[in-house]
mmCIF file of C-alpha atoms in Angstrom:
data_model
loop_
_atom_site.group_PDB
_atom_site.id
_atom_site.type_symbol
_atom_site.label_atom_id
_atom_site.label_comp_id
_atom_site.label_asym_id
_atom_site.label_seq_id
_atom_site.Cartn_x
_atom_site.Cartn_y
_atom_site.Cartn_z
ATOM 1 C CA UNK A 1 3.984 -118.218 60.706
ATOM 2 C CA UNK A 2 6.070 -119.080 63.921
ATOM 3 C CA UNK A 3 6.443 -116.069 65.991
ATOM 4 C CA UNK A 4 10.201 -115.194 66.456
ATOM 5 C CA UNK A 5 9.747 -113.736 70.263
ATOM 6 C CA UNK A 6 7.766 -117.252 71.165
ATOM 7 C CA UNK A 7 10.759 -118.929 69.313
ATOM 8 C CA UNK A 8 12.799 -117.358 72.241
ATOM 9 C CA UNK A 9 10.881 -118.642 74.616
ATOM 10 C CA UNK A 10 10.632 -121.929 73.915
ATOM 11 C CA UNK A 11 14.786 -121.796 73.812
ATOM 12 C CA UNK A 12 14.978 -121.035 77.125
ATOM 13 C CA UNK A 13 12.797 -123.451 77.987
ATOM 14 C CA UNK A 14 14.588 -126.134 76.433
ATOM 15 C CA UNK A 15 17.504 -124.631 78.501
ATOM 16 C CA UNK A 16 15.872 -124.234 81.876
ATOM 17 C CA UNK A 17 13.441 -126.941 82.005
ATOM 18 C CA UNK A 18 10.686 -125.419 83.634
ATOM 19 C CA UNK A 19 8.083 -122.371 82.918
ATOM 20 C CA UNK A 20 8.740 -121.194 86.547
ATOM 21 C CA UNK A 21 12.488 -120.901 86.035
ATOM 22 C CA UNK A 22 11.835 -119.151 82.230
ATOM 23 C CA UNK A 23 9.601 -117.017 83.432
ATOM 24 C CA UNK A 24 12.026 -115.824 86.191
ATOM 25 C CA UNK A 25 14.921 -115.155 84.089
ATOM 26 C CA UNK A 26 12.841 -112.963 81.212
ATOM 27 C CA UNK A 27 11.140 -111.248 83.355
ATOM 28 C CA UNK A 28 7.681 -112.786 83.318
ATOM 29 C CA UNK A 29 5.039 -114.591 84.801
ATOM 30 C CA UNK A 30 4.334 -117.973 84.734
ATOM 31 C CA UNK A 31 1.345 -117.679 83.408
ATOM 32 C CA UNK A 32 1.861 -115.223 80.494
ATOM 33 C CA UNK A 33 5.184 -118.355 79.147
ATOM 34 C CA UNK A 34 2.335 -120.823 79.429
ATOM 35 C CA UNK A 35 0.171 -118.782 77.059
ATOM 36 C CA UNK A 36 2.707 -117.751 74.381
ATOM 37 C CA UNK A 37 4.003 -121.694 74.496
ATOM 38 C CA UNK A 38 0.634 -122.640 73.850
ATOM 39 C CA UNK A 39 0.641 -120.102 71.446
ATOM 40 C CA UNK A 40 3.429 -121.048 69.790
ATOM 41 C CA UNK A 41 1.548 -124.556 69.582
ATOM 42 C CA UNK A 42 -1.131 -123.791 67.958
ATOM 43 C CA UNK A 43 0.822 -121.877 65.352
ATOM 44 C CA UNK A 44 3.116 -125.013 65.291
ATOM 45 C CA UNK A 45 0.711 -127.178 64.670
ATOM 46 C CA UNK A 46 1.550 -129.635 67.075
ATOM 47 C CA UNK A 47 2.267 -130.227 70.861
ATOM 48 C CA UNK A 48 5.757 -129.072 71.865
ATOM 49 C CA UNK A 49 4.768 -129.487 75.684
ATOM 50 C CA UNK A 50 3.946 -132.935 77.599
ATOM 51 C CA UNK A 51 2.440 -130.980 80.458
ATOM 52 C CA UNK A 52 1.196 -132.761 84.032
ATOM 53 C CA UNK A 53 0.015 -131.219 87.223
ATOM 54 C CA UNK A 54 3.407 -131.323 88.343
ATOM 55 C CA UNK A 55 5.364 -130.190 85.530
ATOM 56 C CA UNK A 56 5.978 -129.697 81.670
ATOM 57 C CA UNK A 57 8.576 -131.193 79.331
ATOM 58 C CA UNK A 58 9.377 -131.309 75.696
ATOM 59 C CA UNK A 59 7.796 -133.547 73.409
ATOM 60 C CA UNK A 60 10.332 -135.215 70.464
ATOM 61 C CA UNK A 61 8.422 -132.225 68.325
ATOM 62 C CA UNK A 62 9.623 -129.880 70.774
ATOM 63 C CA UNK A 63 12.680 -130.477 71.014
ATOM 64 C CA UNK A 64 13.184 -130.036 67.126
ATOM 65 C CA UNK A 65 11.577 -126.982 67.348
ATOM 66 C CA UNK A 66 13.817 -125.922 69.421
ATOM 67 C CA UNK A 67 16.863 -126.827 67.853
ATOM 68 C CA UNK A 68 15.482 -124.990 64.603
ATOM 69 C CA UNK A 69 14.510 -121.599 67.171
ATOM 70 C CA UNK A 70 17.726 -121.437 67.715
ATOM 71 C CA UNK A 71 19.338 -121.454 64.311
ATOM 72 C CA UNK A 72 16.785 -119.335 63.261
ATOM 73 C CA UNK A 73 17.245 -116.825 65.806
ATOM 74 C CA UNK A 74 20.862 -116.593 65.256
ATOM 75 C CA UNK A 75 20.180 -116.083 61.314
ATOM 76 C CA UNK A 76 18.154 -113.155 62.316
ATOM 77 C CA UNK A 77 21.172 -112.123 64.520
ATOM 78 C CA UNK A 78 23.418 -112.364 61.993
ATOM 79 C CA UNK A 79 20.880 -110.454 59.490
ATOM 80 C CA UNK A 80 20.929 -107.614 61.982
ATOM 81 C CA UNK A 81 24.773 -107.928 62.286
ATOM 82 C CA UNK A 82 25.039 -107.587 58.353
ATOM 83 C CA UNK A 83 23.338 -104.116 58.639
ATOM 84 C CA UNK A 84 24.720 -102.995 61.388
ATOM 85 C CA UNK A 85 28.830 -104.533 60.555
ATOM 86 C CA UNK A 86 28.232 -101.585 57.714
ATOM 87 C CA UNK A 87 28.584 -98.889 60.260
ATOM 88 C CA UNK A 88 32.185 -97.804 60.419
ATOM 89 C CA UNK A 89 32.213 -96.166 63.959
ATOM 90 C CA UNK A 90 31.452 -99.430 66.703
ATOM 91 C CA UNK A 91 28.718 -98.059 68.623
ATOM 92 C CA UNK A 92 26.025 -98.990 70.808
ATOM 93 C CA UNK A 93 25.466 -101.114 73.696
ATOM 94 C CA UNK A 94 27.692 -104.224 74.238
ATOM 95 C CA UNK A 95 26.935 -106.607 77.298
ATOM 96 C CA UNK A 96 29.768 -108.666 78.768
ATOM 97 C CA UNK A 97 29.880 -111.158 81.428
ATOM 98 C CA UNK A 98 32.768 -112.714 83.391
ATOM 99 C CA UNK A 99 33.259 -114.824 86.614
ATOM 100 C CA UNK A 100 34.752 -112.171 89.630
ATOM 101 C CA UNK A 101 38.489 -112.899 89.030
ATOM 102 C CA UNK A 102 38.387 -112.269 85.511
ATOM 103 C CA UNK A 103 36.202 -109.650 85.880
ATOM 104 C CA UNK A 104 38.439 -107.565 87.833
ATOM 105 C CA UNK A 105 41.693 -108.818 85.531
ATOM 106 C CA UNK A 106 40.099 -107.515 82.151
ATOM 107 C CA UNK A 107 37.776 -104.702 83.675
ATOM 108 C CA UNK A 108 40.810 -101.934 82.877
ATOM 109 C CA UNK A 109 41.685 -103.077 79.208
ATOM 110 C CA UNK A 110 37.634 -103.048 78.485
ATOM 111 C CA UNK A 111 37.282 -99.771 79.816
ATOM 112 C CA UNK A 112 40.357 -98.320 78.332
ATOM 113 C CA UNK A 113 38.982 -99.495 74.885
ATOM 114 C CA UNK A 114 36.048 -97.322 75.089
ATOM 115 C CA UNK A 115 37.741 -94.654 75.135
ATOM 116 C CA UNK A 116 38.802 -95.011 71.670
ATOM 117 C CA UNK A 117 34.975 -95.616 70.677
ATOM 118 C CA UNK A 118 32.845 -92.559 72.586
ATOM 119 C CA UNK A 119 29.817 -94.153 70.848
ATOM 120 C CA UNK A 120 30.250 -97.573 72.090
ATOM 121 C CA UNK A 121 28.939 -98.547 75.713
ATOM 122 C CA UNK A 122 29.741 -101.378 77.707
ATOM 123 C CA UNK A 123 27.829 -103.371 80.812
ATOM 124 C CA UNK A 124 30.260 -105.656 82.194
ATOM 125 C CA UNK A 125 28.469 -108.310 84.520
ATOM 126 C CA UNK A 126 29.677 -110.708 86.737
ATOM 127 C CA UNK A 127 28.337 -114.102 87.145
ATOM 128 C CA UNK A 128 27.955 -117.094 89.078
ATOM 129 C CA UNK A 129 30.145 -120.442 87.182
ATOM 130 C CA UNK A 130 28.895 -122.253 84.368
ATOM 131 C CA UNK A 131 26.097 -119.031 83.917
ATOM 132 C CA UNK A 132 28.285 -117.155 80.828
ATOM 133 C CA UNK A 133 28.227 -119.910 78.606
ATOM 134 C CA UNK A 134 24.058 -120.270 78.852
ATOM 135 C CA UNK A 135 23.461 -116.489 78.717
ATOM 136 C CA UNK A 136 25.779 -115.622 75.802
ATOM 137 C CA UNK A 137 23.930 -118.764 74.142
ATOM 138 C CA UNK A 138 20.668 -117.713 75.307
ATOM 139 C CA UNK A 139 21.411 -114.378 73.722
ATOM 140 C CA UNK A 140 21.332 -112.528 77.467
ATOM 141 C CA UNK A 141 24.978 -111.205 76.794
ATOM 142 C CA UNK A 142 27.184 -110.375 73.816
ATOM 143 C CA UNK A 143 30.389 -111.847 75.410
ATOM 144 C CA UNK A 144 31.259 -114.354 77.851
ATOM 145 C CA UNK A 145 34.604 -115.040 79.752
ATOM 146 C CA UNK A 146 34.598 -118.468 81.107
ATOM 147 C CA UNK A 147 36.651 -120.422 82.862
ATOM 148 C CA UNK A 148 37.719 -124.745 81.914
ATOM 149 C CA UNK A 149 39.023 -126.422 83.988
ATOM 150 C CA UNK A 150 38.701 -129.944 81.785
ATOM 151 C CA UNK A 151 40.609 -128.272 78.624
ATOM 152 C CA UNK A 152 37.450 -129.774 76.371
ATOM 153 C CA UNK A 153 35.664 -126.518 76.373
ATOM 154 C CA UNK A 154 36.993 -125.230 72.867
ATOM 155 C CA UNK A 155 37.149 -128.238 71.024
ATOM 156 C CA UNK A 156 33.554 -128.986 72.031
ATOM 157 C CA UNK A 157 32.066 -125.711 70.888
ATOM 158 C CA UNK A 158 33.982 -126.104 67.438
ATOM 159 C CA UNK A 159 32.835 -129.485 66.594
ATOM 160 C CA UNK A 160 29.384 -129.617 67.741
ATOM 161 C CA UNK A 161 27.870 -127.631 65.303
ATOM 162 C CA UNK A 162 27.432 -124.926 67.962
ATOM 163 C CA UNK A 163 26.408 -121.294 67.221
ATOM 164 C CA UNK A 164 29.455 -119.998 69.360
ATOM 165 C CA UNK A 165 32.932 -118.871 68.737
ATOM 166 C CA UNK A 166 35.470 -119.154 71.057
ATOM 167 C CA UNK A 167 38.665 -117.287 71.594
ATOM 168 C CA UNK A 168 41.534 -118.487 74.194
ATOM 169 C CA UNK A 169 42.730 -116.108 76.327
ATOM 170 C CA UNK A 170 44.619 -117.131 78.795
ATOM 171 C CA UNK A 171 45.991 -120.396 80.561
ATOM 172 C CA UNK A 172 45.697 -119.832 83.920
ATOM 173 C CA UNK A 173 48.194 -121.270 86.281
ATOM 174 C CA UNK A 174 47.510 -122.477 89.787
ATOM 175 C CA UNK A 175 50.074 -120.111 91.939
ATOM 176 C CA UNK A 176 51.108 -120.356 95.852
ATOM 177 C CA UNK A 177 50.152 -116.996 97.448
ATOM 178 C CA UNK A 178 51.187 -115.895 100.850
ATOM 179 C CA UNK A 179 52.157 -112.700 103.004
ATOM 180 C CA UNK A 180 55.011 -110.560 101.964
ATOM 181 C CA UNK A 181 56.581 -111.103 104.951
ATOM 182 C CA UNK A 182 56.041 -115.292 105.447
ATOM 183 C CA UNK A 183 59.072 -117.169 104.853
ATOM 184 C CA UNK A 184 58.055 -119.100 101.675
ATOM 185 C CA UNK A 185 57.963 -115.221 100.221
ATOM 186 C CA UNK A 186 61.668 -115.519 99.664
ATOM 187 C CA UNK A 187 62.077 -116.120 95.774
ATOM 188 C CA UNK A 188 65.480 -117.293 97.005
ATOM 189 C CA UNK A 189 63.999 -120.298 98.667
ATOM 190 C CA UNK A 190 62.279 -122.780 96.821
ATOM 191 C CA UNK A 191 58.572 -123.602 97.771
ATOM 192 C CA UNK A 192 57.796 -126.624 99.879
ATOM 193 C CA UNK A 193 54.591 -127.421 100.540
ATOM 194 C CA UNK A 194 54.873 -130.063 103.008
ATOM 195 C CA UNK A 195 57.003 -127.530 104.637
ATOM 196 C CA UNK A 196 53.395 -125.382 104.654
ATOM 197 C CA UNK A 197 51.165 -128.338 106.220
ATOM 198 C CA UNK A 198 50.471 -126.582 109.510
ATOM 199 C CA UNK A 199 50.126 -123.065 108.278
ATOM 200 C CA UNK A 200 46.351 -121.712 107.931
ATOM 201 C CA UNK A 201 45.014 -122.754 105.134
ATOM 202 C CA UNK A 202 42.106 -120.586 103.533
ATOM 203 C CA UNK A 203 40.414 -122.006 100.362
ATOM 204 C CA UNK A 204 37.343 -122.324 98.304
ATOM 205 C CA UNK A 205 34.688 -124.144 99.564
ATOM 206 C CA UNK A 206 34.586 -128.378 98.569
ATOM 207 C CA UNK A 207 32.904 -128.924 95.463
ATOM 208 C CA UNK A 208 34.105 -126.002 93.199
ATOM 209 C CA UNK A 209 36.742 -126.539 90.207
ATOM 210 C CA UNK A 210 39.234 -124.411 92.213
ATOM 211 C CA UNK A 211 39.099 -126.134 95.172
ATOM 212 C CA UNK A 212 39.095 -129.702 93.399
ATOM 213 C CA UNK A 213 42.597 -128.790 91.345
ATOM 214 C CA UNK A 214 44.073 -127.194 94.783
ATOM 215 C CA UNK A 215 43.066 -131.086 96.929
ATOM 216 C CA UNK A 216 44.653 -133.044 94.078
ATOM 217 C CA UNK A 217 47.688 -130.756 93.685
ATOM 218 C CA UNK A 218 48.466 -130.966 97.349
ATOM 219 C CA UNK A 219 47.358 -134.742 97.530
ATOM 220 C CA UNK A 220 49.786 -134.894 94.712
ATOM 221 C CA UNK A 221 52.587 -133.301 96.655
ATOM 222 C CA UNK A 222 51.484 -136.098 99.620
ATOM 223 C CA UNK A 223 49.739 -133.318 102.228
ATOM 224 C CA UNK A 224 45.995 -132.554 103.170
ATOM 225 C CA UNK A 225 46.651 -129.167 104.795
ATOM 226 C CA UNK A 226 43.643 -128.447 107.619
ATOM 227 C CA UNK A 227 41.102 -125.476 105.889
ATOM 228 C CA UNK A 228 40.821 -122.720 108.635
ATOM 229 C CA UNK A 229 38.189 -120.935 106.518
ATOM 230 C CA UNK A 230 36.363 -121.831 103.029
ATOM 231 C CA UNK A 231 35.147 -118.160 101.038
ATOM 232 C CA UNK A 232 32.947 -117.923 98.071
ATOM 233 C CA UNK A 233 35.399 -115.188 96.897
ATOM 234 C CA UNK A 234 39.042 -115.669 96.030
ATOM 235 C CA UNK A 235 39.498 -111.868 95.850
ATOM 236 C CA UNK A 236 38.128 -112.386 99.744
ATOM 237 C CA UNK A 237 41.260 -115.018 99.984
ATOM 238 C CA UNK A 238 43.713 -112.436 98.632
ATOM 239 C CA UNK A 239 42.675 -109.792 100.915
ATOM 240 C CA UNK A 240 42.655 -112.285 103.801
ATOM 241 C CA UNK A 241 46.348 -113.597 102.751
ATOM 242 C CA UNK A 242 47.633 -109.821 102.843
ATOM 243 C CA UNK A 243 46.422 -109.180 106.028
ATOM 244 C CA UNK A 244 48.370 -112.408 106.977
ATOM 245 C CA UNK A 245 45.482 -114.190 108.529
ATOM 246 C CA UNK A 246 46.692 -117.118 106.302
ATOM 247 C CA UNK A 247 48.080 -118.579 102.837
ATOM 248 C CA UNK A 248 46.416 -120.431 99.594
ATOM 249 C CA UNK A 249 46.884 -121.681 96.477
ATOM 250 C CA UNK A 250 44.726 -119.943 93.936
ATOM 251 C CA UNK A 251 44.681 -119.139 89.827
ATOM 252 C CA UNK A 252 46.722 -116.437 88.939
ATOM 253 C CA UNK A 253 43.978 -114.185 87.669
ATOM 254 C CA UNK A 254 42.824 -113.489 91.515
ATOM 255 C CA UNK A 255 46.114 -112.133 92.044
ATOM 256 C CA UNK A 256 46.376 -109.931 88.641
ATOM 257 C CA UNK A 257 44.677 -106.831 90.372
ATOM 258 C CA UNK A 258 47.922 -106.150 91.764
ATOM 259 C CA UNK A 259 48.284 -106.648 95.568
ATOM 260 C CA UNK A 260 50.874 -105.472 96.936
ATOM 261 C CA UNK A 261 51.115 -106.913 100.518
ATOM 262 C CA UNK A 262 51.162 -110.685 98.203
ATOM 263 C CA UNK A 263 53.859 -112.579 97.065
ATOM 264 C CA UNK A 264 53.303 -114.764 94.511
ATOM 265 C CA UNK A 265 54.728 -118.116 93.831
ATOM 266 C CA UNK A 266 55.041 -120.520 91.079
ATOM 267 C CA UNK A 267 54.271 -124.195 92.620
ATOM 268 C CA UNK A 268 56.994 -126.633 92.079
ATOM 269 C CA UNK A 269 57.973 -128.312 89.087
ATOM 270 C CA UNK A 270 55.374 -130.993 88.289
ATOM 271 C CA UNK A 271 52.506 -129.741 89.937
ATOM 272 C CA UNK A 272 51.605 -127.230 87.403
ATOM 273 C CA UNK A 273 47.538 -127.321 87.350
ATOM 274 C CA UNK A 274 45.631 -124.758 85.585
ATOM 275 C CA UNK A 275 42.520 -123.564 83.843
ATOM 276 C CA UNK A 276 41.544 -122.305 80.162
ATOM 277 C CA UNK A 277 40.007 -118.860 80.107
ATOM 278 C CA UNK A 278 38.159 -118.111 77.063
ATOM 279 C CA UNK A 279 35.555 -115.048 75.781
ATOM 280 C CA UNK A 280 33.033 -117.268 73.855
ATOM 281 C CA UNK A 281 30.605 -114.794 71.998
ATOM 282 C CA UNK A 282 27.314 -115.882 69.456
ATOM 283 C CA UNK A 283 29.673 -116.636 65.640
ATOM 284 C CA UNK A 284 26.946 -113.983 63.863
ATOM 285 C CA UNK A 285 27.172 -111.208 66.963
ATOM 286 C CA UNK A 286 31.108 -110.778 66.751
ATOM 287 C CA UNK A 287 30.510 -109.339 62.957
ATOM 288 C CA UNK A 288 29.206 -106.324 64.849
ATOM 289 C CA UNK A 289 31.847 -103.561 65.038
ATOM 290 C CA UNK A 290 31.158 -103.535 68.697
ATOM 291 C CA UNK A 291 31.506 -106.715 69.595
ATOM 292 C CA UNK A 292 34.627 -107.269 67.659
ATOM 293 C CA UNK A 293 36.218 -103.995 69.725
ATOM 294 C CA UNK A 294 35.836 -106.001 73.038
ATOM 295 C CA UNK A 295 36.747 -109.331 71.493
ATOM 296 C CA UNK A 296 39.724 -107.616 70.175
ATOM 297 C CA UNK A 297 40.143 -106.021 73.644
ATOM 298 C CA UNK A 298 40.258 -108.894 75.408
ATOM 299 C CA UNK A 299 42.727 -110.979 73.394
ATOM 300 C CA UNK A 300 45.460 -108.418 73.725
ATOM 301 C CA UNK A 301 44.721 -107.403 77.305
ATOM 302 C CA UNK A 302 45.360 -111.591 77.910
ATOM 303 C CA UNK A 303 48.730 -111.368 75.904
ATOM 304 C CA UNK A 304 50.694 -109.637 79.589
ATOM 305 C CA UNK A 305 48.843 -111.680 82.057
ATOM 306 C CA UNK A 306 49.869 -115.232 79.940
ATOM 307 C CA UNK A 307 53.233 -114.069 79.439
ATOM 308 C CA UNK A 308 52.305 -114.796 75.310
ATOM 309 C CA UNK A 309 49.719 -114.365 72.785
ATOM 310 C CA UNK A 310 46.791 -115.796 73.239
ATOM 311 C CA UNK A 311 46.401 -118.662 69.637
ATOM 312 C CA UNK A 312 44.373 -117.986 67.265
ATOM 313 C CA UNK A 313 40.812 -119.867 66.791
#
């Protein structure tokens, strides 16, 4: 019989590609994944591993495995679910994970929904881009708030089969943020951003999504504005704006904590760029009463920072 915890492992090895890098995210050494894998082998009855000196990858045997581990796992998820959805009190421990902005944009409705549920307790984590959507399928988190940038993320996870469910929260708009007191505050004055071209610029650095929509919208509006700093952080940017050190163009979320030495501006008409924001959770896991509660928590906490409810999917 295949062992359901070596089933796991072998998941996130299909995911991560190494034993080093598996190891490191569950906690163990390299050593004890190579045993269980093996393990899981010989209870397989075949080789799942083409391993060299250098490194190990799946076999074609493998890689079925795997893709039966994981709807096995999530049948055993939703098993659990079935007992537990009985309960009519959501309790226990649910695990959430968002990237920063969102984090800090959804962090009051989440906590303000617990206090409706004394028995339910949430860990809300932040995490680095593109990390939710592995960990929620990897089964490290309940719920995930991404971001998408490409507007394919839904329709993917709905017609590939996929183990997820995914919920639209928001569509975030690309916004022009600057100092209370600059001139291109005035929401009597329209914004021109070639007017802008020799302010300071701060921004994200070159390579992320943010940064990529905020080059092609200004490219767009025929300007490459010089970058006095890049930050990781675009709460960092906020703060920096408000102390007037300089301006940016950033998604709305970073500005939803409420700022008040900001203004905010909507860009002009035609360059309206923006991202999807959804909470993707595992289809089985958001049968649990607890799950459901933050779900439902995060749909109508989206519905004021949109400006309208959030569709249905």
């Amino acid at each position: 019989m295949l062992d359901l915890h070596r089933l796991h492992l072998l998941t996130e090895f299909a995911v991560r590609g190494s034993i080093a890098k598996t190891a490191a995210a569950l906690g163990y050494t390299p050593s004890a994944v190579s045993q269980q894998l093996a393990a899981l082998e010989r209870e397989a009855g075949t080789a799942l591993l083409d391993r060299t000196a250098r490194r190990a990858e799946l076999t074609d045997a493998g890689r079925r495995l795997a893709g039966h581990a994981e709807r096995i796992l999530a049948m055993v998820e939703e098993a659990e679910t079935d007992l537990s959805g009985r309960a009519t009190e959501p309790a226990g421990r649910v695990v959430a994970t968002a990237f920063p902005t969102a984090a800090v944009a959804f962090a009051p409705a989440l906590a303000r929904s617990l206090r409706a549920h004394p028995r339910l307790t949430l860990v809300l984590r932040q995490t680095l881009a593109g990390e939710g959507l592995r960990q929620v399928r990897a089964g490290e988190v309940d719920v995930a708030i991404v971001d998408d940038w490409t507007g394919r993320l839904a329709g993917e996870i709905e017609t590939g089969g996929s183990i997820l469910s995914c919920y639209h929260l928001t569509r975030d708009q690309l916004v022009l943020v600057v100092p209370r007191s600059h001139p291109a505050a005035d929401p009597g004055q329209p914004v021109d951003l070639r007017a802008l071209r020799y302010e300071p610029w701060l921004a994200a650095p070159a390579g992320e999504p943010s940064r990529q929509e905020v080059d092609r919208l200004l490219a767009a509006a025929g300007m490459v504005p010089p970058v006095l700093s890049e930050f990781e952080s675009m709460i960092t940017i906020v703060s920096l704006v408000a102390r007037g050190i300089g301006i940016a163009i950033l998604p709305r979320l970073a500005v939803a904590a409420g700022e008040r030495r900001v203004a905010v501006r909507d860009l002009p008409h035609g360059l309206d760029l923006a991202r999807d924001v959804h909470a993707v959770a595992r289809t089985a896991s958001v049968r649990r009463p607890s799950v459901a509660v933050i779900v439902a928590a995060l749909r109508a906490a989206a519905k004021p920072l949109s400006g309208q409810a959030a569709p249905r999917r």
